[in-house]
Amino acid sequence: MIFASSVFLYYFLPLFLVVYYLSPSSFKSYAIALFSYVFYGWWRPDFVILMLVSTVVDYSCGRGIMRDRASGTRGKRWVAASAITNLTLLGYFKYANFGIDSFNHIFRYFGISPIAWPEIVLPIGISFYTFQTMSYTIDVYRGTSPPVRNFRDFMCYVALFPQLIAGPIVRYNSVADQLHERNHTLAKFYRGVLFFQIGFAKKVLIADTIAPIADRAFELVTLSTLDSWVGVFAFAIQLFFDFSGYSDMAIGLGLMMGFRFPINFNKPYRAVSITDIWRRWHITLSAFLRDYLYISLGGNRKGAIRIYFNLTVTMVLCGLWHGAAWTYAVFGLYHGALLILERQLGKKAPYARAPIPIQILLTFILWLFGLAIFKCPTVSSGFAYIGRMLGLTSNGLAGASLVIRPAHAVAGIIGASIVWLAPASHEMVPRARLPVIVLLQVLFMWALVHLHYQDHVPFIYYQF
Amino acid sequence: MSRDGLVRIPDEVQGQSHARITAIVIVTLFLLVTAGTGLVDSLWPLPFPKLMGEEKLLDRRLRERVRFSDGTAARLVERNCRLRSRIRRLVSQDYTFALFWLLDEAKETVVVGADKWLFLTSRVYPFSDSDHRVAHTAARLAALDRRLSDSGIHLVVAPIPRKSVIYKSYLPRGIDPQPHLDRLFLDELRVRGVHSVDLLTPFTAHAAETLYYRNGAHWTPRAEAIAAEAVCREAGILIPEARRSSEMKVTGREPEDLDILRFLGLELSDTKTLRERRFRRFFADQTVDSYEVFDIETGLVADRSPEGMKRISIFGTSFTALRRFPRFIAHFAGEPVWNRAEPGGNIGRLLFSVLRNTSLVRSPELIILEIPNCQAVREGPSRIAGELFTLLQPTKYATIVEHDQFDLAQRMHEPFQCTHARRRVAALPPGVVAHSADGIVSVRLAGRVSGGTIGIEVNSNYGDVTVPWSPDQSELIVPVLGYAPSTQTRIYTKASESRKASLTLQLHDIQLVTDLNYTTAEAGIIGSITRDGTRWIEEIGFERAVPESSFAALELRLEARGPFSGSVEITVTSSDRTREELIVPVKKIRRRGIIVLNLRALEGAPLASVRVVGGGRSPNSVVKHARIVEKLDYST
């Protein structure tokens, strides 16, 4: 089920809120778990089993660690068991097709018959909930969080539907206390509604409206230089409003149930460097990779070469986390290289001494080059697209390949204004004055009408 | 953001005095809108809308395949909620109209062009492999043509040009409907000898006369009249004006067909509501010439009774069903026409349902097949059902390759288990036979199927066809089809998805056959190899190279001596100078391979020469035997 759908908005959410608020405190977690399974199973009922397996395994591992710790050992085997189980599930469902395809490509090159392999369906959100369950076991092992008190709370944590399939990645230690005890106030619910309305309007009015431009630009082989820039800019706007819109809705829904979730976006396109952008874009993923991968690899502690190696590995895996394709690996590698370069040059970086607006512009342009590879189906088509952006196209500087209708232009301009001028949702909601609130209601109603009008458009990050 | 990275929200509503009231109002409004919509749509849903054409087919397909486990049931529930939502109907109509009126904005399914001309997106954008799809559809029609001719039925195909091609100038800047595809389809049909009607040329010439509705997906009565005359002329049934018992004339103006508006999101079914009257007023200024035919009362309504079958029948889609096109054909042909067209109909299935009808009083002598090019360009071969080939089995055949040359997955006579997954039964090693892949060569399977009907897929590497094989059939002859000449043949089985029982196939024989008559073959005289620059040429002559039938083929049996790359080009020249040379590239043929080329495109015209051309070092000789083989009337 997706948030921007009639079934969720008009049936699931009201019913859930009624059941949730009528349930006694001890049953609230059950209500969340039950509705979350329905929410997830709506897409593929059979894959709920997969999530349950992950839940049971990590719950058992957490218990195992505590038992081992009581008997004087650290419980490393339980962390290993959790990592093996989760990474095996993730590897099979997310990366098996990619691996076999890559091998078959090599086999065909050498004239060897390819491996016959039935296509595996990727369970939506597997990267999110697998990371979350693993974070629990690791946090318990490291002693940064206490183990969950009962299975009910853990079920609720893993399945928590607002952030289940497209983030933000909620680490166990962020919500451990809230799972057990949280307060439900009008203020929270009200702010939750505002967050949800902002996210919904972002998704439906901006991201979905501008999406056809991005999709069309990346479909076309014959594209002028100007059109290719318009296409990748449209994709940058679409991606930000789609994903940050989802995160806002998730935070809003969390608040309606009394949870405080982590902020996932903090004006990323106003970053002054690539290092800065990764502190502002998908913050929960960056933090997860920093704490559980980069630092585990040695972080900044083992000399320059090792730092660069750690950065490269972390960013390539960050790229591959988004999807099983070489384009994502190259996207990660590109960002890894930029991070190394920025680290090496420090204040000598060409844009470090430029005025802030120029730094923002240059960072955004570097980001767009990365997105061109991110969006294309193959690495070669990604490089071909970058070639078109750099003028290596027979279609001239400003050929007419893209059909830009007034609605696209309006969505693009408003989107760009919000990106570079407006405060972030988490800054706006707590301080919202009446005119802003009224405007938000108008936008929300408009978005609801637009949802009735448009056909189903899934969130981009569902596929990750 | 707080220090822990979590969103920071005060526990109480603070600030101005009205802040708490604002919070209560906003929360109440939010709950009212969400829960209220759900309640209204649950308690007072709209009746399920009447679906038409392809929507109806898609809906049927969706309901047939619905399952709980894979989430399709949930999708169906969502879809039903959406289609029956009263609130949606209430709010989205005006919104849609406002977007269209003010911003030329439409859903993804519709392209809004200049002067608010509307085009269905699916009929504007071809697929990236549309060239192949078009050729594959043409190959299927060529195979169907062969099989129908065996039953004494003459096939005439009438491809309808796309609106986006005829009125390309109205499309927004940057949209390319690839107009060459409409011409390509005609060329692909012609090169395979399928009798087809060129509507593209007259439509382009008469484009100024409004041949398609501005806000409709279909053609106007004027276009129908032009098409009907062209079809009758091409089919040889056009009678002189003096002999026509009916009269066709313009009777006035009629409102436009507004069927694309539904895709835009505007429902104009109910003229009583104020809103719909307003919408209609907006589109009311658009009218077209109304044509009518008098005195022949036939053809307008589809006649599905077998008793009603006439000499001429027409099969097609919404371009024919409930339109004047069949009536106009009857007018130009001077005789009644049996109309079996359905909106969004799968032409193959329609033909199948008629031809298998044993209570049919008579078979049609001429079948006019109306195919919108948007189908040929996008959906291609799937539209011509494989069941037809099961039904229309050739009456006689001659063997080209025996079973011992096939690689079998299981030994002959042993049961072969058929599953939901596609399983390979047999394959002919590459390069044994090269052919036109348009039904000139078929796979003959003899055996027994038990447990139910199985699907047999014959794949040529450049395309495939799937036909059903039921337990009551002991033999099946399936054409090998593709968009290009092929040297590959693979045979697969697949059980239908709904099938639970065990299905087995016991193969008794497998051959590659042709429906041509080898006993009357005309042998060729093979010349010696000559060189022309970098190429070598082997010329073949015929003493009496006049095929008696329009269904003829050239068979070359190779026995290459000396250097031979396996890639050759066959050029067939007709003595009729008006006909283009038939040039067929053949790749990866074996030294002792067989080449079978369809000469149907020559329509019985005499051959001037056949040349086998290759590159690289010259072989000593390539062709061992050459002959023209024909499909004659076996009953004589």
CSV table of N, CA and C in Angstrom, one decimal, chain A residues 404-453:
chain,number,residue,atom,x,y,z
A,404,ILE,N,7.5,20.2,-22.8
A,404,ILE,CA,7.3,20.8,-21.5
A,404,ILE,C,6.0,21.6,-21.5
A,405,ARG,N,5.0,21.1,-20.8
A,405,ARG,CA,3.7,21.8,-20.7
A,405,ARG,C,3.7,22.8,-19.5
A,406,PRO,N,2.8,23.7,-19.5
A,406,PRO,CA,2.8,24.7,-18.5
A,406,PRO,C,2.8,24.1,-17.0
A,407,ALA,N,2.1,23.0,-16.8
A,407,ALA,CA,2.1,22.4,-15.5
A,407,ALA,C,3.5,21.9,-15.1
A,408,HIS,N,4.3,21.4,-16.0
A,408,HIS,CA,5.6,21.0,-15.7
A,408,HIS,C,6.5,22.2,-15.3
A,409,ALA,N,6.3,23.2,-16.1
A,409,ALA,CA,7.1,24.4,-15.8
A,409,ALA,C,6.8,25.0,-14.4
A,410,VAL,N,5.5,25.1,-14.1
A,410,VAL,CA,5.0,25.6,-12.8
A,410,VAL,C,5.6,24.7,-11.7
A,411,ALA,N,5.4,23.4,-11.8
A,411,ALA,CA,5.9,22.5,-10.8
A,411,ALA,C,7.4,22.7,-10.6
A,412,GLY,N,8.2,22.8,-11.7
A,412,GLY,CA,9.6,22.9,-11.7
A,412,GLY,C,10.0,24.2,-11.0
A,413,ILE,N,9.3,25.3,-11.3
A,413,ILE,CA,9.7,26.6,-10.7
A,413,ILE,C,9.4,26.6,-9.2
A,414,ILE,N,8.2,26.1,-8.9
A,414,ILE,CA,7.8,26.1,-7.4
A,414,ILE,C,8.7,25.2,-6.7
A,415,GLY,N,9.0,24.0,-7.3
A,415,GLY,CA,9.9,23.0,-6.7
A,415,GLY,C,11.3,23.7,-6.4
A,416,ALA,N,11.8,24.3,-7.4
A,416,ALA,CA,13.1,25.0,-7.2
A,416,ALA,C,13.1,26.0,-6.1
A,417,SER,N,12.0,26.8,-6.1
A,417,SER,CA,11.9,27.8,-5.1
A,417,SER,C,11.9,27.2,-3.7
A,418,ILE,N,11.1,26.1,-3.5
A,418,ILE,CA,11.1,25.5,-2.2
A,418,ILE,C,12.5,25.0,-1.8
A,419,VAL,N,13.1,24.3,-2.8
A,419,VAL,CA,14.4,23.7,-2.6
A,419,VAL,C,15.4,24.7,-2.1
A,420,TRP,N,15.4,25.9,-2.7
A,420,TRP,CA,16.5,26.9,-2.4
A,420,TRP,C,16.1,28.0,-1.5
A,421,LEU,N,14.8,28.2,-1.3
A,421,LEU,CA,14.4,29.4,-0.5
A,421,LEU,C,13.6,29.0,0.8
A,422,ALA,N,12.8,28.0,0.7
A,422,ALA,CA,11.9,27.7,1.8
A,422,ALA,C,12.6,26.9,2.9
A,423,PRO,N,12.1,27.1,4.2
A,423,PRO,CA,12.7,26.3,5.3
A,423,PRO,C,12.3,24.8,5.1
A,424,ALA,N,13.1,23.9,5.7
A,424,ALA,CA,12.8,22.5,5.7
A,424,ALA,C,11.5,22.2,6.5
A,425,SER,N,10.8,21.1,6.2
A,425,SER,CA,9.6,20.8,6.9
A,425,SER,C,9.7,20.8,8.4
A,426,HIS,N,10.8,20.2,8.9
A,426,HIS,CA,11.0,20.1,10.3
A,426,HIS,C,11.3,21.4,11.0
A,427,GLU,N,11.6,22.4,10.2
A,427,GLU,CA,11.8,23.8,10.7
A,427,GLU,C,10.4,24.5,10.6
A,428,MET,N,9.7,24.2,9.6
A,428,MET,CA,8.5,25.0,9.4
A,428,MET,C,7.3,24.5,10.3
A,429,VAL,N,7.2,23.2,10.5
A,429,VAL,CA,6.0,22.7,11.2
A,429,VAL,C,5.9,23.2,12.6
A,430,PRO,N,7.0,23.2,13.4
A,430,PRO,CA,6.8,23.6,14.8
A,430,PRO,C,6.5,25.1,14.9
A,431,ARG,N,6.9,25.9,13.9
A,431,ARG,CA,6.7,27.4,14.0
A,431,ARG,C,5.6,27.9,13.1
A,432,ALA,N,4.8,27.0,12.5
A,432,ALA,CA,3.8,27.4,11.5
A,432,ALA,C,2.8,28.4,12.0
A,433,ARG,N,2.6,29.5,11.3
A,433,ARG,CA,1.6,30.5,11.7
A,433,ARG,C,0.3,30.2,10.8
A,434,LEU,N,-0.7,30.9,11.2
A,434,LEU,CA,-2.0,30.7,10.6
A,434,LEU,C,-2.0,30.7,9.1
A,435,PRO,N,-1.5,31.8,8.5
A,435,PRO,CA,-1.5,31.9,7.0
A,435,PRO,C,-0.8,30.7,6.4
A,436,VAL,N,0.3,30.2,6.9
A,436,VAL,CA,1.0,29.0,6.4
A,436,VAL,C,0.1,27.8,6.6
A,437,ILE,N,-0.6,27.7,7.7
A,437,ILE,CA,-1.4,26.5,8.0
A,437,ILE,C,-2.6,26.5,7.0
A,438,VAL,N,-3.2,27.7,6.8
A,438,VAL,CA,-4.3,27.8,5.8
A,438,VAL,C,-3.8,27.4,4.4
A,439,LEU,N,-2.7,27.9,4.0
A,439,LEU,CA,-2.1,27.6,2.7
A,439,LEU,C,-1.9,26.1,2.6
A,440,LEU,N,-1.4,25.5,3.7
A,440,LEU,CA,-1.1,24.1,3.7
A,440,LEU,C,-2.4,23.3,3.5
A,441,GLN,N,-3.5,23.8,4.1
A,441,GLN,CA,-4.8,23.1,3.9
A,441,GLN,C,-5.3,23.1,2.5
A,442,VAL,N,-5.1,24.3,1.9
A,442,VAL,CA,-5.5,24.4,0.5
A,442,VAL,C,-4.6,23.5,-0.4
A,443,LEU,N,-3.3,23.5,-0.1
A,443,LEU,CA,-2.5,22.6,-0.9
A,443,LEU,C,-2.8,21.1,-0.7
A,444,PHE,N,-3.2,20.8,0.5
A,444,PHE,CA,-3.5,19.4,0.8
A,444,PHE,C,-4.8,19.0,0.1
A,445,MET,N,-5.8,19.9,0.1
A,445,MET,CA,-7.1,19.6,-0.6
A,445,MET,C,-6.8,19.5,-2.1
A,446,TRP,N,-6.0,20.4,-2.6
A,446,TRP,CA,-5.6,20.4,-4.0
A,446,TRP,C,-5.0,19.0,-4.4
A,447,ALA,N,-4.1,18.6,-3.5
A,447,ALA,CA,-3.4,17.4,-3.8
A,447,ALA,C,-4.3,16.2,-3.7
A,448,LEU,N,-5.3,16.2,-2.8
A,448,LEU,CA,-6.3,15.1,-2.8
A,448,LEU,C,-7.1,15.1,-4.1
A,449,VAL,N,-7.5,16.2,-4.5
A,449,VAL,CA,-8.3,16.3,-5.8
A,449,VAL,C,-7.4,15.8,-6.9
A,450,HIS,N,-6.1,16.2,-6.9
A,450,HIS,CA,-5.2,15.8,-8.0
A,450,HIS,C,-4.9,14.3,-7.9
A,451,LEU,N,-5.0,13.7,-6.7
A,451,LEU,CA,-4.8,12.3,-6.6
A,451,LEU,C,-6.0,11.5,-7.2
A,452,HIS,N,-7.2,12.1,-7.0
A,452,HIS,CA,-8.3,11.5,-7.7
A,452,HIS,C,-8.2,11.5,-9.2
A,453,TYR,N,-7.6,12.6,-9.7
A,453,TYR,CA,-7.4,12.8,-11.1
A,453,TYR,C,-6.4,11.9,-11.7
